[in-house]
Each structure stands twice: as C-alpha cells, then as structure tokens.
Short mmCIF file of N, CA, C and O in Angstrom, two decimals:
data_model
loop_
_atom_site.label_atom_id
_atom_site.label_comp_id
_atom_site.label_asym_id
_atom_site.label_seq_id
_atom_site.Cartn_x
_atom_site.Cartn_y
_atom_site.Cartn_z
N MET J 1016 67.54 55.92 54.95
CA MET J 1016 68.07 57.02 54.18
C MET J 1016 67.88 58.31 54.97
O MET J 1016 66.81 58.59 55.50
N VAL J 1017 68.91 59.10 55.04
CA VAL J 1017 68.87 60.37 55.76
C VAL J 1017 68.49 61.48 54.78
O VAL J 1017 69.01 61.58 53.69
N PHE J 1018 67.54 62.31 55.20
CA PHE J 1018 67.12 63.45 54.40
C PHE J 1018 67.98 64.64 54.77
O PHE J 1018 68.02 65.06 55.92
N LYS J 1019 68.70 65.18 53.82
CA LYS J 1019 69.56 66.34 54.07
C LYS J 1019 68.85 67.58 53.57
O LYS J 1019 68.65 67.74 52.38
N GLU J 1020 68.47 68.44 54.49
CA GLU J 1020 67.75 69.66 54.10
C GLU J 1020 68.70 70.83 53.96
O GLU J 1020 69.75 70.87 54.58
N ASN J 1021 68.29 71.76 53.14
CA ASN J 1021 69.03 72.99 52.98
C ASN J 1021 68.22 74.10 53.63
O ASN J 1021 67.26 74.60 53.04
N LEU J 1022 68.57 74.49 54.84
CA LEU J 1022 67.82 75.50 55.57
C LEU J 1022 67.88 76.87 54.91
O LEU J 1022 67.01 77.70 55.12
N ASN J 1023 68.91 77.11 54.10
CA ASN J 1023 69.00 78.39 53.41
C ASN J 1023 67.81 78.63 52.50
O ASN J 1023 67.34 79.75 52.37
N VAL J 1024 67.32 77.58 51.85
CA VAL J 1024 66.15 77.72 50.97
C VAL J 1024 64.95 78.19 51.78
O VAL J 1024 64.22 79.08 51.37
N PHE J 1025 64.75 77.60 52.94
CA PHE J 1025 63.63 77.98 53.81
C PHE J 1025 63.75 79.44 54.23
O PHE J 1025 62.80 80.21 54.13
N PHE J 1026 64.93 79.85 54.68
CA PHE J 1026 65.09 81.21 55.17
C PHE J 1026 65.24 82.23 54.05
O PHE J 1026 65.11 83.42 54.28
N ASP J 1027 65.53 81.80 52.84
CA ASP J 1027 65.55 82.73 51.70
C ASP J 1027 64.14 83.15 51.31
O ASP J 1027 63.92 84.26 50.83
N GLU J 1028 63.19 82.27 51.50
CA GLU J 1028 61.80 82.54 51.08
C GLU J 1028 61.02 83.34 52.12
O GLU J 1028 60.24 84.21 51.79
N PHE J 1029 61.20 83.01 53.37
CA PHE J 1029 60.40 83.61 54.46
C PHE J 1029 61.34 84.31 55.42
O PHE J 1029 61.77 83.72 56.41
N THR J 1030 61.67 85.56 55.12
CA THR J 1030 62.73 86.15 55.92
C THR J 1030 62.42 87.55 56.44
O THR J 1030 61.69 88.31 55.83
N ASP J 1031 63.03 87.80 57.57
CA ASP J 1031 63.12 89.14 58.14
C ASP J 1031 64.61 89.36 58.37
O ASP J 1031 65.34 88.45 58.78
N GLU J 1032 65.07 90.58 58.09
CA GLU J 1032 66.49 90.88 58.29
C GLU J 1032 66.78 91.05 59.77
O GLU J 1032 66.07 91.77 60.47
N VAL J 1033 67.82 90.39 60.24
CA VAL J 1033 68.21 90.43 61.64
C VAL J 1033 69.66 90.90 61.72
O VAL J 1033 70.54 90.34 61.07
N ILE J 1034 69.88 91.96 62.50
CA ILE J 1034 71.25 92.43 62.72
C ILE J 1034 71.59 92.17 64.18
O ILE J 1034 70.90 92.64 65.10
N TYR J 1035 72.64 91.37 64.38
CA TYR J 1035 73.08 91.03 65.73
C TYR J 1035 74.61 90.98 65.73
O TYR J 1035 75.20 90.35 64.85
N ASP J 1036 75.21 91.62 66.68
CA ASP J 1036 76.65 91.60 66.84
C ASP J 1036 77.35 92.04 65.54
O ASP J 1036 78.30 91.41 65.07
N ASN J 1037 76.83 93.10 64.95
CA ASN J 1037 77.39 93.72 63.73
C ASN J 1037 77.40 92.81 62.51
O ASN J 1037 78.22 92.98 61.61
N ALA J 1038 76.50 91.84 62.47
CA ALA J 1038 76.40 90.95 61.30
C ALA J 1038 74.93 90.85 60.89
O ALA J 1038 74.03 91.03 61.72
N ILE J 1039 74.69 90.58 59.61
CA ILE J 1039 73.33 90.46 59.09
C ILE J 1039 72.99 88.98 58.92
O ILE J 1039 73.76 88.22 58.33
N TYR J 1040 71.83 88.60 59.46
CA TYR J 1040 71.31 87.25 59.35
C TYR J 1040 69.86 87.34 58.87
O TYR J 1040 69.34 88.43 58.67
N PHE J 1041 69.22 86.19 58.78
CA PHE J 1041 67.81 86.17 58.41
C PHE J 1041 67.06 85.22 59.32
O PHE J 1041 67.60 84.23 59.79
N GLY J 1042 65.82 85.56 59.59
CA GLY J 1042 64.97 84.73 60.44
C GLY J 1042 63.52 85.03 60.11
O GLY J 1042 63.22 85.78 59.19
N MET J 1043 62.64 84.43 60.89
CA MET J 1043 61.20 84.65 60.71
C MET J 1043 60.61 85.14 62.03
O MET J 1043 60.61 84.41 63.02
N LEU J 1044 60.11 86.37 62.04
CA LEU J 1044 59.54 86.95 63.25
C LEU J 1044 58.05 86.63 63.31
O LEU J 1044 57.30 86.93 62.38
N ASP J 1045 57.64 86.00 64.41
CA ASP J 1045 56.23 85.75 64.68
C ASP J 1045 55.82 86.63 65.85
O ASP J 1045 56.60 86.84 66.79
N GLU J 1046 54.59 87.14 65.80
CA GLU J 1046 54.09 88.01 66.86
C GLU J 1046 52.70 87.57 67.32
O GLU J 1046 51.73 88.31 67.24
N PRO J 1047 52.59 86.33 67.83
CA PRO J 1047 51.27 85.86 68.25
C PRO J 1047 50.80 86.57 69.52
O PRO J 1047 51.60 86.85 70.41
N ASP J 1048 49.53 86.85 69.57
CA ASP J 1048 48.93 87.42 70.78
C ASP J 1048 48.50 86.29 71.71
O ASP J 1048 48.12 85.21 71.27
N GLU J 1049 48.57 86.57 73.00
CA GLU J 1049 48.15 85.61 74.01
C GLU J 1049 47.29 86.34 75.03
O GLU J 1049 47.62 87.44 75.46
N ILE J 1050 46.20 85.72 75.40
CA ILE J 1050 45.33 86.29 76.43
C ILE J 1050 45.73 85.69 77.77
O ILE J 1050 45.80 84.46 77.91
N ILE J 1051 46.02 86.55 78.74
CA ILE J 1051 46.47 86.10 80.05
C ILE J 1051 45.64 86.77 81.15
O ILE J 1051 44.82 87.64 80.88
N ALA J 1052 45.88 86.36 82.37
CA ALA J 1052 45.24 86.95 83.56
C ALA J 1052 43.72 86.88 83.47
O ALA J 1052 43.04 87.90 83.49
N ASP J 1053 43.21 85.67 83.37
CA ASP J 1053 41.76 85.45 83.33
C ASP J 1053 41.08 86.24 82.23
O ASP J 1053 40.04 86.89 82.46
N ASN J 1054 41.69 86.22 81.04
CA ASN J 1054 41.12 86.88 79.87
C ASN J 1054 41.00 88.39 80.00
O ASN J 1054 40.13 89.01 79.39
N THR J 1055 41.87 89.01 80.79
CA THR J 1055 41.78 90.45 80.96
C THR J 1055 42.94 91.22 80.30
O THR J 1055 42.85 92.43 80.13
N ILE J 1056 44.01 90.51 79.94
CA ILE J 1056 45.17 91.19 79.36
C ILE J 1056 45.57 90.49 78.06
O ILE J 1056 45.65 89.26 78.01
N LEU J 1057 45.81 91.28 77.02
CA LEU J 1057 46.29 90.76 75.75
C LEU J 1057 47.79 91.07 75.66
O LEU J 1057 48.20 92.21 75.77
N SER J 1058 48.58 90.02 75.50
CA SER J 1058 50.04 90.17 75.45
C SER J 1058 50.55 89.66 74.10
O SER J 1058 50.08 88.65 73.60
N THR J 1059 51.52 90.35 73.53
CA THR J 1059 52.13 89.91 72.28
C THR J 1059 53.47 89.26 72.58
O THR J 1059 54.31 89.84 73.27
N GLU J 1060 53.64 88.05 72.08
CA GLU J 1060 54.90 87.32 72.22
C GLU J 1060 55.71 87.51 70.95
O GLU J 1060 55.19 87.29 69.86
N TYR J 1061 56.94 87.92 71.07
CA TYR J 1061 57.81 88.11 69.92
C TYR J 1061 58.78 86.93 69.86
O TYR J 1061 59.59 86.74 70.77
N GLU J 1062 58.67 86.13 68.80
CA GLU J 1062 59.50 84.94 68.65
C GLU J 1062 60.15 84.95 67.27
O GLU J 1062 59.46 85.11 66.26
N LEU J 1063 61.44 84.74 67.26
CA LEU J 1063 62.21 84.77 66.02
C LEU J 1063 62.75 83.37 65.74
O LEU J 1063 63.53 82.84 66.54
N LYS J 1064 62.31 82.76 64.63
CA LYS J 1064 62.85 81.46 64.22
C LYS J 1064 64.10 81.71 63.39
O LYS J 1064 64.07 82.51 62.45
N VAL J 1065 65.18 81.01 63.76
CA VAL J 1065 66.47 81.23 63.11
C VAL J 1065 67.21 79.91 62.92
O VAL J 1065 66.88 78.91 63.55
N LYS J 1066 68.22 79.95 62.06
CA LYS J 1066 69.13 78.80 61.95
C LYS J 1066 70.02 78.82 63.19
O LYS J 1066 70.66 79.83 63.49
N THR J 1067 70.05 77.73 63.91
CA THR J 1067 70.85 77.65 65.14
C THR J 1067 72.31 77.99 64.88
O THR J 1067 72.95 78.67 65.67
N SER J 1068 72.83 77.55 63.74
CA SER J 1068 74.25 77.77 63.44
C SER J 1068 74.60 79.26 63.31
O SER J 1068 75.74 79.65 63.54
N ASP J 1069 73.61 80.10 62.96
CA ASP J 1069 73.86 81.54 62.84
C ASP J 1069 73.84 82.25 64.19
O ASP J 1069 74.37 83.35 64.32
N PHE J 1070 73.18 81.66 65.18
CA PHE J 1070 72.96 82.37 66.44
C PHE J 1070 73.48 81.59 67.65
O PHE J 1070 72.86 81.57 68.70
N LYS J 1071 74.62 80.97 67.50
CA LYS J 1071 75.21 80.20 68.61
C LYS J 1071 75.64 81.07 69.78
O LYS J 1071 75.70 80.62 70.91
N LYS J 1072 75.94 82.34 69.51
CA LYS J 1072 76.50 83.21 70.55
C LYS J 1072 75.52 84.28 71.03
O LYS J 1072 75.92 85.31 71.56
N VAL J 1073 74.23 84.04 70.85
CA VAL J 1073 73.22 85.00 71.31
C VAL J 1073 73.23 85.03 72.83
O VAL J 1073 73.25 83.99 73.49
N LEU J 1074 73.21 86.24 73.38
CA LEU J 1074 73.25 86.41 74.83
C LEU J 1074 71.98 87.07 75.36
O LEU J 1074 71.41 87.95 74.71
N PHE J 1075 71.58 86.64 76.54
CA PHE J 1075 70.42 87.20 77.23
C PHE J 1075 70.62 88.70 77.44
O PHE J 1075 71.71 89.16 77.75
N ASP J 1076 69.53 89.44 77.25
CA ASP J 1076 69.46 90.87 77.53
C ASP J 1076 70.26 91.73 76.55
O ASP J 1076 70.49 92.91 76.81
N LYS J 1077 70.71 91.15 75.44
CA LYS J 1077 71.39 91.92 74.40
C LYS J 1077 70.37 92.37 73.36
O LYS J 1077 69.32 91.77 73.19
N THR J 1078 70.69 93.42 72.64
CA THR J 1078 69.78 93.98 71.64
C THR J 1078 70.09 93.41 70.26
O THR J 1078 71.25 93.23 69.90
N MET J 1079 69.02 93.13 69.51
CA MET J 1079 69.16 92.79 68.10
C MET J 1079 68.11 93.58 67.34
O MET J 1079 67.07 93.96 67.90
N LEU J 1080 68.40 93.87 66.09
CA LEU J 1080 67.46 94.58 65.23
C LEU J 1080 66.79 93.58 64.30
O LEU J 1080 67.47 92.79 63.65
N VAL J 1081 65.47 93.65 64.25
CA VAL J 1081 64.71 92.83 63.30
C VAL J 1081 63.94 93.81 62.43
O VAL J 1081 63.10 94.55 62.94
N ASN J 1082 64.29 93.85 61.16
CA ASN J 1082 63.70 94.82 60.23
C ASN J 1082 63.84 96.24 60.78
O ASN J 1082 62.88 97.02 60.78
N THR J 1083 64.99 96.55 61.29
CA THR J 1083 65.40 97.85 61.85
C THR J 1083 64.73 98.22 63.17
O THR J 1083 64.93 99.32 63.67
N ILE J 1084 63.96 97.33 63.75
CA ILE J 1084 63.30 97.59 65.04
C ILE J 1084 64.08 96.89 66.15
O ILE J 1084 64.37 95.69 66.04
N PRO J 1085 64.43 97.61 67.22
CA PRO J 1085 65.21 96.97 68.29
C PRO J 1085 64.36 96.08 69.19
O PRO J 1085 63.24 96.43 69.58
N TYR J 1086 64.91 94.90 69.50
CA TYR J 1086 64.32 93.94 70.43
C TYR J 1086 65.39 93.50 71.40
O TYR J 1086 66.59 93.53 71.08
N THR J 1087 64.98 93.05 72.58
CA THR J 1087 65.90 92.54 73.58
C THR J 1087 65.74 91.02 73.68
O THR J 1087 64.61 90.53 73.76
N VAL J 1088 66.85 90.31 73.70
CA VAL J 1088 66.83 88.85 73.79
C VAL J 1088 66.41 88.42 75.19
O VAL J 1088 66.98 88.88 76.18
N ARG J 1089 65.42 87.54 75.26
CA ARG J 1089 64.97 86.99 76.54
C ARG J 1089 65.48 85.57 76.73
O ARG J 1089 65.89 85.19 77.80
N ASN J 1090 65.40 84.74 75.69
CA ASN J 1090 65.99 83.40 75.74
C ASN J 1090 66.07 82.83 74.34
O ASN J 1090 65.49 83.37 73.40
N ILE J 1091 66.81 81.73 74.22
CA ILE J 1091 66.91 81.02 72.95
C ILE J 1091 66.78 79.53 73.26
O ILE J 1091 67.35 79.05 74.24
N ARG J 1092 66.01 78.83 72.42
CA ARG J 1092 65.86 77.39 72.62
C ARG J 1092 65.80 76.68 71.27
O ARG J 1092 65.21 77.19 70.33
N LYS J 1093 66.42 75.53 71.22
CA LYS J 1093 66.40 74.73 70.01
C LYS J 1093 65.08 73.99 69.91
O LYS J 1093 64.48 73.63 70.93
N ILE J 1094 64.63 73.76 68.67
CA ILE J 1094 63.42 72.98 68.46
C ILE J 1094 63.73 71.82 67.51
O ILE J 1094 64.73 71.84 66.79
N ASP J 1095 62.87 70.83 67.53
CA ASP J 1095 62.96 69.66 66.66
C ASP J 1095 64.35 69.03 66.72
O ASP J 1095 64.78 68.60 67.78
N ASP J 1096 65.07 69.01 65.61
CA ASP J 1096 66.39 68.35 65.56
C ASP J 1096 67.52 69.28 65.99
O ASP J 1096 68.69 68.90 65.94
N GLY J 1097 67.21 70.50 66.40
CA GLY J 1097 68.22 71.43 66.88
C GLY J 1097 68.82 72.32 65.82
O GLY J 1097 69.61 73.20 66.12
N LYS J 1098 68.43 72.14 64.58
CA LYS J 1098 68.98 72.98 63.51
C LYS J 1098 68.28 74.33 63.42
O LYS J 1098 68.79 75.26 62.84
N ILE J 1099 67.10 74.40 64.00
CA ILE J 1099 66.35 75.66 64.08
C ILE J 1099 66.15 75.99 65.55
O ILE J 1099 65.89 75.11 66.37
N SER J 1100 66.26 77.26 65.88
CA SER J 1100 66.03 77.73 67.25
C SER J 1100 64.97 78.83 67.23
O SER J 1100 64.74 79.47 66.21
N ILE J 1101 64.37 79.04 68.39
CA ILE J 1101 63.43 80.14 68.58
C ILE J 1101 64.04 81.07 69.63
O ILE J 1101 64.38 80.64 70.73
N ILE J 1102 64.18 82.33 69.24
CA ILE J 1102 64.67 83.36 70.16
C ILE J 1102 63.45 84.14 70.64
O ILE J 1102 62.73 84.72 69.84
N SER J 1103 63.21 84.13 71.95
CA SER J 1103 62.14 84.94 72.53
C SER J 1103 62.67 86.33 72.75
O SER J 1103 63.77 86.52 73.29
N LEU J 1104 61.89 87.32 72.33
CA LEU J 1104 62.31 88.71 72.37
C LEU J 1104 61.30 89.56 73.12
O LEU J 1104 60.14 89.19 73.26
N SER J 1105 61.74 90.70 73.58
CA SER J 1105 60.82 91.71 74.09
C SER J 1105 61.06 92.98 73.32
O SER J 1105 62.16 93.24 72.83
N LYS J 1106 60.01 93.75 73.20
CA LYS J 1106 60.06 95.00 72.45
C LYS J 1106 59.77 96.12 73.44
O LYS J 1106 58.73 96.12 74.10
N ASP J 1107 60.67 97.07 73.54
CA ASP J 1107 60.54 98.15 74.52
C ASP J 1107 59.41 99.10 74.19
O ASP J 1107 58.73 99.59 75.07
N ASP J 1108 59.21 99.34 72.92
CA ASP J 1108 58.28 100.39 72.51
C ASP J 1108 57.26 99.80 71.54
O ASP J 1108 57.58 99.53 70.40
N ASP J 1109 56.04 99.56 71.99
CA ASP J 1109 55.02 98.99 71.12
C ASP J 1109 54.40 100.06 70.24
O ASP J 1109 54.12 101.16 70.68
N ASP J 1110 54.20 99.70 68.96
CA ASP J 1110 53.57 100.63 68.01
C ASP J 1110 52.08 100.46 68.01
O ASP J 1110 51.52 99.47 68.17
#
C-alpha cells in the first residue's frame, strides 16, 4: 500500500513566508550554527526546507525573501523521496 501524503498540511503548520520570482510560497527556515576551523569560528548555515514542486526554477545566486529578509540562493538539493528540497542560502547582512 502506498502512503499518499499531503505536504500542504506540513507546510501550513510550520511556515515561513518566502517570496521568489514575484510569487509567495511557504517553507521552513533553519539556522543551525556550525563550529569550523578547529573550533575557532562559529558559522550560521541558512537552510530552507520547501516543497520541490514550488521551487523547480530556483537559480543560483538569485535573491529570495524569507519573512521579508533577503537571502541569496547557494544551492538546492532534493531529500528523501524528492518531494521536499533544501535550499542553502547566504545572508548578506547578519543581525
């Protein structure tokens, strides 16, 4: 038996507003910190979980707004069964 999931339910509950290419979408922004360079530098990774079907045309080095804050696209990769993707972002101006 195949389990048919409704990804809209998932993204309706845990969402950040994403504006890309003049359209509004929803995703989940994670901002985990990572210690690099022999424990001397703390870096924040910006990762946006999204429905793959909403972001098929995401391009490298383009800007998207997440909760009105601008980020630059670094890469996009599918996870698990490919219905969800993670977009790696960079933020020009850290608060």
